Tab-separated table of C-alpha atoms (C1' of nucleotides) in Angstrom:
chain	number	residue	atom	x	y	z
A	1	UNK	CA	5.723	-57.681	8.555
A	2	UNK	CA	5.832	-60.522	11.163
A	3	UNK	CA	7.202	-64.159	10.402
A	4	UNK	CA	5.290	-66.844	10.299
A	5	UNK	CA	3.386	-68.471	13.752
A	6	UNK	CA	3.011	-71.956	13.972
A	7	UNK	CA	-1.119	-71.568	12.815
A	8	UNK	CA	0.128	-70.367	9.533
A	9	UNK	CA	2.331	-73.347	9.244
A	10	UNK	CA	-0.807	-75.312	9.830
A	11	UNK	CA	-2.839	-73.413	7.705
A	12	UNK	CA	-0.086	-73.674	4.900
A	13	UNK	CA	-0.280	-77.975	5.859
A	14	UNK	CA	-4.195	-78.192	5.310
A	15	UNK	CA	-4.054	-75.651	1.742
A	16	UNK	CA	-2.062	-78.643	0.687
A	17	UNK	CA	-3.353	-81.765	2.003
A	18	UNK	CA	-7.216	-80.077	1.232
A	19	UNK	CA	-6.789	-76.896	-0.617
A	20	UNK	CA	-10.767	-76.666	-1.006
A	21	UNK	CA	-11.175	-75.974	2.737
A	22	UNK	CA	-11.358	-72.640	4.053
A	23	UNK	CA	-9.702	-71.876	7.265
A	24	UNK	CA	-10.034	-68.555	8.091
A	25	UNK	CA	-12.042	-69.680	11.273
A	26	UNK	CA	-8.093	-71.302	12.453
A	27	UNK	CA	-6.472	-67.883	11.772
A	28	UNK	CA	-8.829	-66.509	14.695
A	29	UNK	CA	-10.392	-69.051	17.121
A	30	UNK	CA	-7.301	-71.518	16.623
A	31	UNK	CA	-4.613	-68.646	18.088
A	32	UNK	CA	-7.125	-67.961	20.602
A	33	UNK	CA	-7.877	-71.595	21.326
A	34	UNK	CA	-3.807	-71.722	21.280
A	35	UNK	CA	-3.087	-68.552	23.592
A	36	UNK	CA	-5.164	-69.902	25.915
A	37	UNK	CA	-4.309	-73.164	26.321
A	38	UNK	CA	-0.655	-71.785	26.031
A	39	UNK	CA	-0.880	-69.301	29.147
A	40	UNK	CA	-2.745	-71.246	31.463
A	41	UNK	CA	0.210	-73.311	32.930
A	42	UNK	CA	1.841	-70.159	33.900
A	43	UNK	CA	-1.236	-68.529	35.311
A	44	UNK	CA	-2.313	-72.034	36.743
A	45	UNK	CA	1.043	-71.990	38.846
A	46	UNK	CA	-0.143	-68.268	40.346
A	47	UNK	CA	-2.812	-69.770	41.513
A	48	UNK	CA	-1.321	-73.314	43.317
A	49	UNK	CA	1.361	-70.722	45.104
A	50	UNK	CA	-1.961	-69.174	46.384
A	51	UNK	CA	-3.249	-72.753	47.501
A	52	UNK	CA	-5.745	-73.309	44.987
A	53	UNK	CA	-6.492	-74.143	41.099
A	54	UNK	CA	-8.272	-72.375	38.651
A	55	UNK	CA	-11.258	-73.484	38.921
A	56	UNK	CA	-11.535	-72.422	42.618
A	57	UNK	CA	-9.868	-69.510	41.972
A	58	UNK	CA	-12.477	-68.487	39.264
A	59	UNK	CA	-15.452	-68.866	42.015
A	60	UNK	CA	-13.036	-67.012	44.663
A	61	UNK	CA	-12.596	-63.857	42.065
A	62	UNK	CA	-16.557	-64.111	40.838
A	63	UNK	CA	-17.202	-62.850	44.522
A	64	UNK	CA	-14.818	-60.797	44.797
A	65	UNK	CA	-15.822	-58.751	41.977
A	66	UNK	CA	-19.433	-58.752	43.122
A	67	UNK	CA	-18.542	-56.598	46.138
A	68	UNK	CA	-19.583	-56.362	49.238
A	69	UNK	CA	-20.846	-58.727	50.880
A	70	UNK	CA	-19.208	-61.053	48.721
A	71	UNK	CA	-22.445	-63.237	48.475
A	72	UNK	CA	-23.913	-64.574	45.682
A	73	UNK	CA	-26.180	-68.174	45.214
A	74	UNK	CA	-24.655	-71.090	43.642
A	75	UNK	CA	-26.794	-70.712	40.693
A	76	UNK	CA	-25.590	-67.328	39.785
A	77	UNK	CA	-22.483	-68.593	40.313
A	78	UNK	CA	-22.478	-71.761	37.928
A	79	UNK	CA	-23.975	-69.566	34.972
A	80	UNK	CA	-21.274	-66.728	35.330
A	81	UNK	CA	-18.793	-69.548	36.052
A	82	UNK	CA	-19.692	-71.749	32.627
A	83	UNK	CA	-19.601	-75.376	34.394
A	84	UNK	CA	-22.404	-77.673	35.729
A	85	UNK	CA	-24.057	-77.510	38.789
A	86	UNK	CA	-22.984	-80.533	39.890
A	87	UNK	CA	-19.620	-79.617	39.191
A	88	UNK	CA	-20.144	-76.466	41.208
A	89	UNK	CA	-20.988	-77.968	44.197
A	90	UNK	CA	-17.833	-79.807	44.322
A	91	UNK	CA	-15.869	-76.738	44.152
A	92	UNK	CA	-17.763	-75.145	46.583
A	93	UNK	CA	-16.809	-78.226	49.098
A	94	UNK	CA	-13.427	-77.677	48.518
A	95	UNK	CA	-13.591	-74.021	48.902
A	96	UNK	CA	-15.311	-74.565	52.257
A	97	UNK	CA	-13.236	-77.197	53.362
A	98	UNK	CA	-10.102	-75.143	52.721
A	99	UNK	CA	-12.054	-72.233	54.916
A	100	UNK	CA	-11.922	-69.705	52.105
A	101	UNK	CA	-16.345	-69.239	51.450
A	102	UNK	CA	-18.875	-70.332	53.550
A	103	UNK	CA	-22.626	-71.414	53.054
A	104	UNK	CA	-24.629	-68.839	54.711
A	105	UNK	CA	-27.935	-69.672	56.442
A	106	UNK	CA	-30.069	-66.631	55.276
A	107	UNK	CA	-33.988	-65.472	55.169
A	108	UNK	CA	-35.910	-66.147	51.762
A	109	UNK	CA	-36.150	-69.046	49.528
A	110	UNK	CA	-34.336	-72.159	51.745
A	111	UNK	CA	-33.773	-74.036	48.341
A	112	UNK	CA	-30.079	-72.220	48.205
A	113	UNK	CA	-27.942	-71.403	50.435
A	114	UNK	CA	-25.723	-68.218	49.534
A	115	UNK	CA	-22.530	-68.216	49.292
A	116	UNK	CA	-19.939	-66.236	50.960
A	117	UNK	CA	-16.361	-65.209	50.594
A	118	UNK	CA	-14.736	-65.852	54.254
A	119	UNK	CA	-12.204	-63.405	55.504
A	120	UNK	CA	-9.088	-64.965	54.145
A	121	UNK	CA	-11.000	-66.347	51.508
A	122	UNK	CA	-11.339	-62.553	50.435
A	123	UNK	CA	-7.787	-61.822	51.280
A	124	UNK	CA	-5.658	-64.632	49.220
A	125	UNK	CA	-8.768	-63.973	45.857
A	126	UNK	CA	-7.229	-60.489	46.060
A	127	UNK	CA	-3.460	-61.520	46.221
A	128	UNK	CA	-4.057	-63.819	43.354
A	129	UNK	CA	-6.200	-61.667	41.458
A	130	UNK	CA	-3.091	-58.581	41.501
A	131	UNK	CA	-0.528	-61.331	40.727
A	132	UNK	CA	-2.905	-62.868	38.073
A	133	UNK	CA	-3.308	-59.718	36.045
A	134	UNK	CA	0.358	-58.623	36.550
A	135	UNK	CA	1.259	-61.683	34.492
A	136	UNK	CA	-1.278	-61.560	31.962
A	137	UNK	CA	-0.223	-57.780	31.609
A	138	UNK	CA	3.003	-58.479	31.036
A	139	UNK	CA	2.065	-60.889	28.537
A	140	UNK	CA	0.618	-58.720	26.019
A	141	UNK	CA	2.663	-55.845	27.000
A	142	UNK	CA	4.883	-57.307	23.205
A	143	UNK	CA	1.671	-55.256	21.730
A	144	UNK	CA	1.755	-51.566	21.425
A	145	UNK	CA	-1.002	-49.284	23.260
A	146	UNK	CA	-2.417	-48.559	19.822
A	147	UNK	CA	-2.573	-52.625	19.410
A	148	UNK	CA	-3.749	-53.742	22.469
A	149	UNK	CA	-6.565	-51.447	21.739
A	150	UNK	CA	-7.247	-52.345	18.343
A	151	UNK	CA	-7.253	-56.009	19.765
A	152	UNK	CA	-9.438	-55.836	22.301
A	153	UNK	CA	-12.372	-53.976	19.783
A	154	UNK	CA	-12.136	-56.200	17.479
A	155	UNK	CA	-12.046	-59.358	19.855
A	156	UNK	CA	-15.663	-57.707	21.656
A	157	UNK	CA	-17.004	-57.338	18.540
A	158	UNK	CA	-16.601	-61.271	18.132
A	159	UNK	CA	-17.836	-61.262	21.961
A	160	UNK	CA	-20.217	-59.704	21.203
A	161	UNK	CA	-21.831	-61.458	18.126
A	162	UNK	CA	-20.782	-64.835	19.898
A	163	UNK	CA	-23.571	-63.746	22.669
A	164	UNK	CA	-26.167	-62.818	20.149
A	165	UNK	CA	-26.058	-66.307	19.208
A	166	UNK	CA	-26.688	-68.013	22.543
A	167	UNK	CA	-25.443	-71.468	22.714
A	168	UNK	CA	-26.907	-71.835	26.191
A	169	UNK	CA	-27.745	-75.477	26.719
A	170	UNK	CA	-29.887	-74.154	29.329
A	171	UNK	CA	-30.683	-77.209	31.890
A	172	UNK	CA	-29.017	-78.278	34.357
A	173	UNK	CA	-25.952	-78.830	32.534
A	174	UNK	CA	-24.194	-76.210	30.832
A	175	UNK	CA	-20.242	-76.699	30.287
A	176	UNK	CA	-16.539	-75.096	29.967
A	177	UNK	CA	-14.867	-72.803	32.615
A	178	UNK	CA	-14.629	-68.859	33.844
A	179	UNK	CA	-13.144	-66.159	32.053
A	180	UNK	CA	-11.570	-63.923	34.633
B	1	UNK	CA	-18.976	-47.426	18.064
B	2	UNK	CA	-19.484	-50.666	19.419
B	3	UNK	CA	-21.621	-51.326	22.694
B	4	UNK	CA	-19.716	-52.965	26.133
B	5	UNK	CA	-19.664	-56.720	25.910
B	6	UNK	CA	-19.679	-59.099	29.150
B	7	UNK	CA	-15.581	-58.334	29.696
B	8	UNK	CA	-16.233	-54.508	29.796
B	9	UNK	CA	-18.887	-55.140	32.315
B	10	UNK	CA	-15.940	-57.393	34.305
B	11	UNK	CA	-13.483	-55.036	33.616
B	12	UNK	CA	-15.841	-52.584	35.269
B	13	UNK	CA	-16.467	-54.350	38.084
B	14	UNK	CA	-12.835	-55.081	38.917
B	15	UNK	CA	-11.878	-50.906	38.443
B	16	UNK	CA	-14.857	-50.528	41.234
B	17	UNK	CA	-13.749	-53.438	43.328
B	18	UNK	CA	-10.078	-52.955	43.027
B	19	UNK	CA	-9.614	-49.848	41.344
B	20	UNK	CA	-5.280	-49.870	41.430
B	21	UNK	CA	-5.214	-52.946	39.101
B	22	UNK	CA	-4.358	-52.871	35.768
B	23	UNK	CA	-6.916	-55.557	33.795
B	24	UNK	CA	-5.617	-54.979	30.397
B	25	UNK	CA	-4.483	-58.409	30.042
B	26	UNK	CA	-8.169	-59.924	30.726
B	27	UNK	CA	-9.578	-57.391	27.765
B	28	UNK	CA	-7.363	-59.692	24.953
B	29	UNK	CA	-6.556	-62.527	27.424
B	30	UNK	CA	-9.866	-62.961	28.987
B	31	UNK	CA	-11.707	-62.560	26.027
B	32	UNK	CA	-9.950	-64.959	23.764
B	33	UNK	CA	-10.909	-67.524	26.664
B	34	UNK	CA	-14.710	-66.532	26.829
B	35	UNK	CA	-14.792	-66.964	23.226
B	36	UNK	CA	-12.877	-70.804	23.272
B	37	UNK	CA	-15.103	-71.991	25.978
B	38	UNK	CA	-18.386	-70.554	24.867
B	39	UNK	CA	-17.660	-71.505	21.119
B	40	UNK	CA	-16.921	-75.142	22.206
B	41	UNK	CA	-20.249	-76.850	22.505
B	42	UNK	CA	-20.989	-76.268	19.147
B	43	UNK	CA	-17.719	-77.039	17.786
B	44	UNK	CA	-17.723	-80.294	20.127
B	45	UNK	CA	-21.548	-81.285	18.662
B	46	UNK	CA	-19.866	-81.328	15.052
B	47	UNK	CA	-16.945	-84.059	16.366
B	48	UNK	CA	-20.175	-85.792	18.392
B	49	UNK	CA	-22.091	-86.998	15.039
B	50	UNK	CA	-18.783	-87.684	13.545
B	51	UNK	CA	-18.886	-90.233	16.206
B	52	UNK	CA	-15.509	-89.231	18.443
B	53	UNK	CA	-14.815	-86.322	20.920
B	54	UNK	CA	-13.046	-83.249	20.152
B	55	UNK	CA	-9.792	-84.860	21.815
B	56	UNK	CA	-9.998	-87.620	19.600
B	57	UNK	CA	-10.790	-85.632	16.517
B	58	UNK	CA	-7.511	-83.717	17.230
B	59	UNK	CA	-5.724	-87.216	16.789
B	60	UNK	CA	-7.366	-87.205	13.744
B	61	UNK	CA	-6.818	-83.754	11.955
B	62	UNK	CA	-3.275	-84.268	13.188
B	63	UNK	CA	-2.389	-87.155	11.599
B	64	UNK	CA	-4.511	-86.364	8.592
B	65	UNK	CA	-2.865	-82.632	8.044
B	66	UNK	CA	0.423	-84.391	8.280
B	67	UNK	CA	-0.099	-85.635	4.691
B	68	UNK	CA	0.401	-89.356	3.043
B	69	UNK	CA	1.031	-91.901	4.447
B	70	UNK	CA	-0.917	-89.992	7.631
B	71	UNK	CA	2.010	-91.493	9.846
B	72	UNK	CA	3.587	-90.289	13.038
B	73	UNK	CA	5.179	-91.534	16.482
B	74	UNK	CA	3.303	-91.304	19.480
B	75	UNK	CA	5.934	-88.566	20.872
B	76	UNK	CA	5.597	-86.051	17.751
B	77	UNK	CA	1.272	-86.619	18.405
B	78	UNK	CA	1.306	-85.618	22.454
B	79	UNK	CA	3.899	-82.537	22.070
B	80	UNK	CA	1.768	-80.793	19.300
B	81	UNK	CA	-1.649	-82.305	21.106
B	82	UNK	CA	0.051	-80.114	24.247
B	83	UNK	CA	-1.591	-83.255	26.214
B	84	UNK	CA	0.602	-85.702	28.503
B	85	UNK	CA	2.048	-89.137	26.983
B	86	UNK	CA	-0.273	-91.197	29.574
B	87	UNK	CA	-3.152	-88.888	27.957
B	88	UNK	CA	-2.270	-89.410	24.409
B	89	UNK	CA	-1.957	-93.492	25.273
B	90	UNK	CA	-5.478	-93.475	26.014
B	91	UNK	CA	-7.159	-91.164	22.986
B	92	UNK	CA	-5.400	-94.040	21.043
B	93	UNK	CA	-6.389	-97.136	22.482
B	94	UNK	CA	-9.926	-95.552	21.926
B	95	UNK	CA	-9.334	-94.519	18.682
B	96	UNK	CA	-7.925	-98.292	17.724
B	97	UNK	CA	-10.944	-99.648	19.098
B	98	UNK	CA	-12.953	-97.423	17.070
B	99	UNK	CA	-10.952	-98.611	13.948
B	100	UNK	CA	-9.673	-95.229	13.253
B	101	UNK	CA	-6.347	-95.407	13.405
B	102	UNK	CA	-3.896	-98.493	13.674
B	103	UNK	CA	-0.426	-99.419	15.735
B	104	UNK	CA	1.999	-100.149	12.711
B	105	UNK	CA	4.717	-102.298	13.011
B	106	UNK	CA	8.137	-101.279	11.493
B	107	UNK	CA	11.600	-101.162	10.947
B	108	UNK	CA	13.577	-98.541	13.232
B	109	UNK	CA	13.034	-97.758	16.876
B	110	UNK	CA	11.492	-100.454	18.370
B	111	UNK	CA	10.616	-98.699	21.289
B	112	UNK	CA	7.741	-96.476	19.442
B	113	UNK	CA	5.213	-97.900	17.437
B	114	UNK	CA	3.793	-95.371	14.523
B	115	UNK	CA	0.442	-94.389	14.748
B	116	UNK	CA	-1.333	-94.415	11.347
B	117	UNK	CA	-4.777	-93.166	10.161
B	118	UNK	CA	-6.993	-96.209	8.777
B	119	UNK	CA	-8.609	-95.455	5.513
B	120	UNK	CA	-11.753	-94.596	7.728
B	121	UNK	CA	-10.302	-93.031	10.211
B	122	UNK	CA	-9.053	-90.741	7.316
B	123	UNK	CA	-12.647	-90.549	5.359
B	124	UNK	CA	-14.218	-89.525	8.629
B	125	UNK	CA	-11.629	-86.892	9.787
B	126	UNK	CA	-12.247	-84.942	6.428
B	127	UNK	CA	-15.434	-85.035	7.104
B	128	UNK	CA	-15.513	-83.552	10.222
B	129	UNK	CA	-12.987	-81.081	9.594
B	130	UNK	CA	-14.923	-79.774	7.028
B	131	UNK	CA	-17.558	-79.374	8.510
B	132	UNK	CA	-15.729	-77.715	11.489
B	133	UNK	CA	-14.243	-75.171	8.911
B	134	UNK	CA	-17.179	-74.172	7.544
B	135	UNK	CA	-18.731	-73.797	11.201
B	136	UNK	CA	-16.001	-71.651	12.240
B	137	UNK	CA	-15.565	-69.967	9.646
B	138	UNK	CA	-19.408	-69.069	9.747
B	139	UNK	CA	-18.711	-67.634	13.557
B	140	UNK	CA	-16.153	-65.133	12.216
B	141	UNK	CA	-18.198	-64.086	9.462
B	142	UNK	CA	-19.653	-61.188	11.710
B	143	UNK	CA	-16.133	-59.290	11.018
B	144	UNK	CA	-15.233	-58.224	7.256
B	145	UNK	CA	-12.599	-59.501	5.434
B	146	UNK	CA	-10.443	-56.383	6.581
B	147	UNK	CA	-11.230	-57.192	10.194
B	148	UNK	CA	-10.171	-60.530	10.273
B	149	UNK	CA	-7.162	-59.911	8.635
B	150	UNK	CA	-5.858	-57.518	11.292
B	151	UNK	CA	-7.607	-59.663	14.363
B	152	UNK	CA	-5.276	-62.326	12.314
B	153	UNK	CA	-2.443	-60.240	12.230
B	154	UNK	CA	-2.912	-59.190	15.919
B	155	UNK	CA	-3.228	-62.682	17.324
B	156	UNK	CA	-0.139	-64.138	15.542
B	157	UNK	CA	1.987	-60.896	17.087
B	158	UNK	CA	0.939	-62.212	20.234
B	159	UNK	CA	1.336	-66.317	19.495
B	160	UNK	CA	5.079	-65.396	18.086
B	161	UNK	CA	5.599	-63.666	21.613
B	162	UNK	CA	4.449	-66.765	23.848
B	163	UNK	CA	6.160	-69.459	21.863
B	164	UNK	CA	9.432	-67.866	22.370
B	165	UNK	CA	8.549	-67.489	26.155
B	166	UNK	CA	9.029	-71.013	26.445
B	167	UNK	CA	6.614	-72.505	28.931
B	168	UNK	CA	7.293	-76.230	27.826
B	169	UNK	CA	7.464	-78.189	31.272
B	170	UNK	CA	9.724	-80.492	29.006
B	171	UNK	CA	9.538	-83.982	30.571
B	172	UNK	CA	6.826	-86.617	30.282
B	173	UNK	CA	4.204	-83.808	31.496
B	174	UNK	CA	2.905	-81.587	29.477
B	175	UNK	CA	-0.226	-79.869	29.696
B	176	UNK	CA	-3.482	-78.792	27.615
B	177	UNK	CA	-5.018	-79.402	24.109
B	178	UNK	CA	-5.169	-79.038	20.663
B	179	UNK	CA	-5.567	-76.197	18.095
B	180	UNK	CA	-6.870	-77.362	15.219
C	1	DC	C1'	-44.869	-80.009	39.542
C	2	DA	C1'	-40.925	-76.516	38.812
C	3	DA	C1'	-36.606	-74.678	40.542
C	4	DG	C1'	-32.412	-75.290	43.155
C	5	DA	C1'	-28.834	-77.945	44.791
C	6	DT	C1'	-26.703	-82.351	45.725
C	7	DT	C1'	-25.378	-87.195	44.815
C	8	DG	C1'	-23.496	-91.090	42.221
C	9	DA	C1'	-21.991	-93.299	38.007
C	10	DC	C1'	-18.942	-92.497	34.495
C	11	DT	C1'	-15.319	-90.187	31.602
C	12	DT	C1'	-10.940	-88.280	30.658
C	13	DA	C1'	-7.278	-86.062	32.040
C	14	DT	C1'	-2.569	-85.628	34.869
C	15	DC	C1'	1.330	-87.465	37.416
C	16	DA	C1'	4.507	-90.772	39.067
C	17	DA	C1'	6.121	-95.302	38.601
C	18	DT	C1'	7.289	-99.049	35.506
C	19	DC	C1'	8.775	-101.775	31.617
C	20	DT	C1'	11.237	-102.062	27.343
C	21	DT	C1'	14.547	-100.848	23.943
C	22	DC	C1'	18.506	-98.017	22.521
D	1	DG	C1'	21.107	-95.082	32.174
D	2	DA	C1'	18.086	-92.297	29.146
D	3	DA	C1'	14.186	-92.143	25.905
D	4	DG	C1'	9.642	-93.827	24.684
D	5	DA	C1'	5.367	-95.577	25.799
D	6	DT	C1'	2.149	-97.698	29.010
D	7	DT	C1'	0.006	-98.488	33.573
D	8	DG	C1'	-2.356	-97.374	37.874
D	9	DA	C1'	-3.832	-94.097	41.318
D	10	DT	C1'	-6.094	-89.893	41.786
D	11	DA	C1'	-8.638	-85.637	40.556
D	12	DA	C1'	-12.244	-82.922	38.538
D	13	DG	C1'	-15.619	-82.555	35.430
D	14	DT	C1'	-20.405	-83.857	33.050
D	15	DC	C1'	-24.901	-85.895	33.071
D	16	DA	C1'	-28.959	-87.966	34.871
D	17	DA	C1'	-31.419	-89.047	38.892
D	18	DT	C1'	-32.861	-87.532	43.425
D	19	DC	C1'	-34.284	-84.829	47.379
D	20	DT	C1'	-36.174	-80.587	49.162
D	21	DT	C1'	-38.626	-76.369	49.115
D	22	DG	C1'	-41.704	-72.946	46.684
DNA sequence: CAAGATTGACTTATCAATCTTC
DNA sequence: GAAGATTGATAAGTCAATCTTG
């Protein structure tokens, strides 16, 4: 069996200080609150020898994934995305600024402009994007096949109840980050 | 079987987009993100009619899971907050203000002054953790007792793994949050 | 007047520089 | 001179208010 992490030490800390509470919840969303806070640094630093952050990154790789033409409006964007739109914008000025999308004066509803993934904007999401996933690969690569599997079903299964019960703030302001 | 959730769709995405990479690491990776950022808000709404943030509330639980007399330096608080010195000096001029925790003066090292849980600092952190618990607990319930055992058992395989890949940056920046 | 995006005020973090004590 | 905490400058986000188009 494995040793102790440091969530069962915390665990252990609470059943004494308030042995009433129950804190299964920290066994699961703790180590993945954890892990992810954890990792980032390391992944963050993929992304700043790329020339960006995260956050830009994550709006880079959303259009990437869409396909060709790598277009998509900034509404779409800031609901995949999980920020504001304010918050959106900003990243999009950046992103623009730094020549990597560009706002493209289209046909249809003038409200938006789409936005689209630039040349090189296209080319360093994709270098990022290998490098990105060649670390996080290597990161769980301590699990087996058999566990990696096992992991990811039942971690969609949470996914998937966790969607069921939409938290959507709906407005104009939603919150939190991508997902990659 | 269970259906795809929003990282299969990704996942599927990526294989059409750019169908050499391996995106294993987003299926446990990715996923325990999703879930911390989309579980948040309500988690964060708990901390809100507590009256502090969740930063602040990790202060809090910190102190208070550290057991009589709910005492620690300000250097022990920002390593296990994973949050920078400059960050921490802020969460506890707030908190002071608040009346939640107090600067104690003391024998020893004068160059670090304790931080120390006031008795309502301490009344209201139960509180709120409690009430955190039970919330999170409550999100986890979709899986059976079986289930989370093994996501448990999973997650701490892979939290053992990443704490002995040290990532600390060491000095006086660190990066991040808190567990809980 | 609703939807979409932007702006501006405010908040909270990091990072580097500083001050104090060991 | 190193360790510990604070400070000040800067960055990036949210939220509410605004402007524009449908």
């Amino acid at each position: 069996m494995n040793e102790r992490d440091r969530i069962d030490e915390r665990r252990a800390q609470w059943a004494t200080e308030l042995p009433t509470v129950n804190t299964i919840g920290m066994a699961i969303l703790g180590r993945a609150r954890w892990l992810t806070l954890q990792v980032r640094p390391a992944i963050e630093s993929v992304f700043t020898r790329a020339g960006f952050d995260s956050g830009e990154f994550d709006v880079l790789s959303t259009l990437l994934r869409s396909g060709t033409p790598y277009r998509l409006r900034p509404t779409e964007l800031y609901r995949s995305l999980m920020i504001s739109s304010g918050g959106l914008t900003n990243r999009l000025d950046r992103l623009e600024r730094a020549g990597l999308i560009r706002r493209v004066q289209q046909a249809g509803d003038a409200r938006s402009l789409p936005v689209e993934l630039t040349r090189e904007g296209r080319r360093r999401a994709e270098v990022a994007f290998r490098e990105d996933m060649k670390l996080e690969a290597a990161m769980v690569s301590v699990l087996s096949a058999d566990e990696r599997r096992l992991l990811g079903a039942l971690l969609r299964k949470l996914v998937l109840a966790v969607e069921a019960t939409d938290t959507t703030i709906g407005a104009a302001g939603s919150t939190s980050g991508e997902v990659r």
